[in-house]
C-alpha atoms as one frame of an Amber mdcrd trajectory, in Angstrom:
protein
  79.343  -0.203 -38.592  75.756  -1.011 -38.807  74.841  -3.594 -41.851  72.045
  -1.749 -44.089  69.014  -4.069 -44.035  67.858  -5.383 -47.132  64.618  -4.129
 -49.017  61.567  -6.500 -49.181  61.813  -5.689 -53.191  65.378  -6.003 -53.805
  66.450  -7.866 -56.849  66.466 -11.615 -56.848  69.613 -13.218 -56.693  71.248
 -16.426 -58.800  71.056 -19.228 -56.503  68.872 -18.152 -53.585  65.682 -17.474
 -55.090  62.866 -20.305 -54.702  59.204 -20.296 -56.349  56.779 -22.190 -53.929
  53.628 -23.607 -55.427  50.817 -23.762 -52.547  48.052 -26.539 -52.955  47.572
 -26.109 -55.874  46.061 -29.397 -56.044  42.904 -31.319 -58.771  40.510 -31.985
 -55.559  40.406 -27.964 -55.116  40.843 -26.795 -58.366  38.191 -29.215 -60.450
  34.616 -28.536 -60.077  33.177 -31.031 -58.577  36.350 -32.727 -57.055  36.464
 -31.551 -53.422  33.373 -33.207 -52.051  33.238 -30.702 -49.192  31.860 -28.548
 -51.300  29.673 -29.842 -53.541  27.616 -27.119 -54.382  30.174 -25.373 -56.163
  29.804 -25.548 -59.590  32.387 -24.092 -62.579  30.238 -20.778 -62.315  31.494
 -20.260 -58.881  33.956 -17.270 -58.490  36.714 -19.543 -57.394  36.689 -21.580
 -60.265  36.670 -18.734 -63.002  39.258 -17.068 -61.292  41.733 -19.936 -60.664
  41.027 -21.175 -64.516  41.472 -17.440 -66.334  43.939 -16.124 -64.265  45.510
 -18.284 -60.941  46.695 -20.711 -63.209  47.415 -19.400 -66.284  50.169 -16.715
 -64.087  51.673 -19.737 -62.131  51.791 -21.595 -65.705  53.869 -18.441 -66.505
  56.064 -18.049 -63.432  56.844 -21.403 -63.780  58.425 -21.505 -67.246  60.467
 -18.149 -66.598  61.190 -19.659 -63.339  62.572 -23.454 -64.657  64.541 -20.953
 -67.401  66.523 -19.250 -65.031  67.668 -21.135 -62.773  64.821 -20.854 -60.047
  64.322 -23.333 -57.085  60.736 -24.791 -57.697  58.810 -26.253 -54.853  55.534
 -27.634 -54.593  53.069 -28.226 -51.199  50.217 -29.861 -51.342  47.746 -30.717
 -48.562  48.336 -34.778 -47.973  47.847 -36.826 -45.170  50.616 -39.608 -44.868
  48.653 -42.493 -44.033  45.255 -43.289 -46.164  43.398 -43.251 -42.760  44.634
 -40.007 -42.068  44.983 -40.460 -38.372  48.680 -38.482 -38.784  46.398 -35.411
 -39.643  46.765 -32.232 -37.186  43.852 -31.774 -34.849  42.440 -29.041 -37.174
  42.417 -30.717 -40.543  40.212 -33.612 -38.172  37.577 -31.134 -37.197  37.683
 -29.199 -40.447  37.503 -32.122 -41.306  40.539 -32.100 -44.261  41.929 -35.730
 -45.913  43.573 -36.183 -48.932  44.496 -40.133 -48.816  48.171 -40.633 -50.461
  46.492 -42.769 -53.624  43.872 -40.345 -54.342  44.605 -39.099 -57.742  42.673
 -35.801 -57.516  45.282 -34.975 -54.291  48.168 -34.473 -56.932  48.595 -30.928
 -58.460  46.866 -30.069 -61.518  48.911 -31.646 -64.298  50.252 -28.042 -65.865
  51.709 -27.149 -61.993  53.317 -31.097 -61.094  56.758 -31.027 -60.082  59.569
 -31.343 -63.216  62.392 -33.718 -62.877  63.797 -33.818 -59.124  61.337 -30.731
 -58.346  60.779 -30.870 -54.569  56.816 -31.714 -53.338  55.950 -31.984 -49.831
  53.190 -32.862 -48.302  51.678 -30.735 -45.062  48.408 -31.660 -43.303  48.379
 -27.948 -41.635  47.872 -24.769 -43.016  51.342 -23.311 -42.571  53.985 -25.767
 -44.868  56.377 -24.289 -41.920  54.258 -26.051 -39.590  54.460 -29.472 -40.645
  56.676 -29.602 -42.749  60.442 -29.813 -42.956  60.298 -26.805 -45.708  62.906
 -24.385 -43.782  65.287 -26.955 -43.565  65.203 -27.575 -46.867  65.179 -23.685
 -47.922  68.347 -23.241 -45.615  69.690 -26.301 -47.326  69.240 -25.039 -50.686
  70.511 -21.313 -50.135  67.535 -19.925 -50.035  66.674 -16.305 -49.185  64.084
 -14.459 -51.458  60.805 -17.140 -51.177  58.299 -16.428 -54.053  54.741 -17.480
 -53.002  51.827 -18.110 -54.948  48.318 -20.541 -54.632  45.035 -21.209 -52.931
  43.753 -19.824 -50.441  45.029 -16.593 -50.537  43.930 -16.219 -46.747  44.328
 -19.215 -45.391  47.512 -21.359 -46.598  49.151 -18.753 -48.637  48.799 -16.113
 -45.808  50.309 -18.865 -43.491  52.949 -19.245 -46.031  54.017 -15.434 -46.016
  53.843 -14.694 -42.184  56.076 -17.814 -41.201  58.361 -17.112 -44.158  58.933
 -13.184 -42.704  59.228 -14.916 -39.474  61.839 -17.047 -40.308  64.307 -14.620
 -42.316  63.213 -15.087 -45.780  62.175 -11.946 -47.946  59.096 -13.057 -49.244
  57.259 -11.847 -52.304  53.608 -13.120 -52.951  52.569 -12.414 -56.293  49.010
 -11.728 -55.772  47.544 -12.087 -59.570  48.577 -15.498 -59.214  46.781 -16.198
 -55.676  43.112 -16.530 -55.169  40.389 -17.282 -52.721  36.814 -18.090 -52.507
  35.796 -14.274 -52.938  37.484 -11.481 -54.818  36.678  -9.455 -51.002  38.408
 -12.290 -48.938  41.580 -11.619 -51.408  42.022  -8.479 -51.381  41.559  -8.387
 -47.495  43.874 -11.017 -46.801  46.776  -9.157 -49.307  46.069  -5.956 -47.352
  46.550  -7.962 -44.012  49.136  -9.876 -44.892  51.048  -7.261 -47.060  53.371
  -5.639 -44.229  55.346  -9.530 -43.949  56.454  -9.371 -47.742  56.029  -7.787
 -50.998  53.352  -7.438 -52.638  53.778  -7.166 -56.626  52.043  -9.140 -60.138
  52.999 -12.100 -62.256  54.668  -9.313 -65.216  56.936  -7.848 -62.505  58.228
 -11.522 -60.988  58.496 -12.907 -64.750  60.975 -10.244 -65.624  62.747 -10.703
 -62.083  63.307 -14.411 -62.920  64.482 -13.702 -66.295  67.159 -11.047 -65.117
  68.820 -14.001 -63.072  69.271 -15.801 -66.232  70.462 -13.218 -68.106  73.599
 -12.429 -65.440  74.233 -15.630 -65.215
């Protein structure tokens, strides 16, 4: 008999479902921090959008998720040595280094890991990539991989496709996602949407507190 495959928006279960936090790091969410862009002041799109709503929903999904019984993760873009010469080839012609002491590489201090909370550093776009994230999933049970950060079309779409790729069902939840334009978002989700579900910070919050309530 033929085993019915699952549905990309079946219910979470107790025990295999992980949040993943994506860069969601000071240098890129600070005015004024990332100094490859310094002509982006708080006015810019980005910033108002990460402040009043990015944030605010992963502030959210956090809490429901550190109730229930959620996995929490966190990735952040880091090179390993303060020279960065362990960078990949991109992040050198981007060019992309966060030094392991700089302050404003750690996550914004309302998204830092909790207790043993898992962070690893990736110097690619794709935490799959260069990281040793799917080990770790497998490791912890893992199976339904809840995405969220910056940039929706760059490291967060990495995040889904290699996730689908691998055998996780994958939810991003796009309200708490953004990108440097409200166009570049909505293309990427629309790209992107076919490798995992699609659905809002309201929806996941009562997901995650359904596991705690069966438990």
């Amino acid at each position: 008999m033929t085993q019915a495959l699952p549905k990309r928006d079946e219910a979470f279960r107790t025990g295999e479902t992980a949040l993943l936090l994506v860069d969601m790091q000071r240098i890129w969410l600070e005015p004024g921090a990332d100094p490859s862009h310094p002509e982006r002041g708080p006015d810019h799109y980005f910033y108002r959008q990460t402040c009043s709503q990015t944030i605010p929903n992963q502030e959210r999904l956090l809490a429901a998720a550190r109730a229930n019984g959620v996995e929490v993760l966190h990735t952040i873009i880091q090179s390993l040595t303060e020279d960065g010469r362990d960078r990949s080839l991109d992040h050198k012609l981007t060019p992309i280094h966060v030094a392991p002491s700089l302050p404003e590489g750690l996550p914004v201090p309302s998204l830092g890991p909790v207790g043993d909370e898992i962070m690893l550093p990736k110097t690619s776009s794709g935490i799959f990539n260069s990281t040793n994230v799917d080990y770790l999933l497998k490791n912890l049970g893992i199976r339904y991989l809840v995405v969220v950060g910056v940039l929706t079309d760059q490291c967060v779409d990495m995040t889904v496709r290699d996730g689908a790729d691998r055998g996780y069902l994958v939810t991003c939840v796009s309200d708490a996602c953004a990108t440097i334009t409200q166009e570049r978002h909505d293309i990427a989700l629309k790209a992107f949407g076919g490798y995992c579900w699609v659905t809002d910070t309201d929806t996941v919050v009562d997901r995650f507190n359904a596991l705690g309530k069966k438990a």
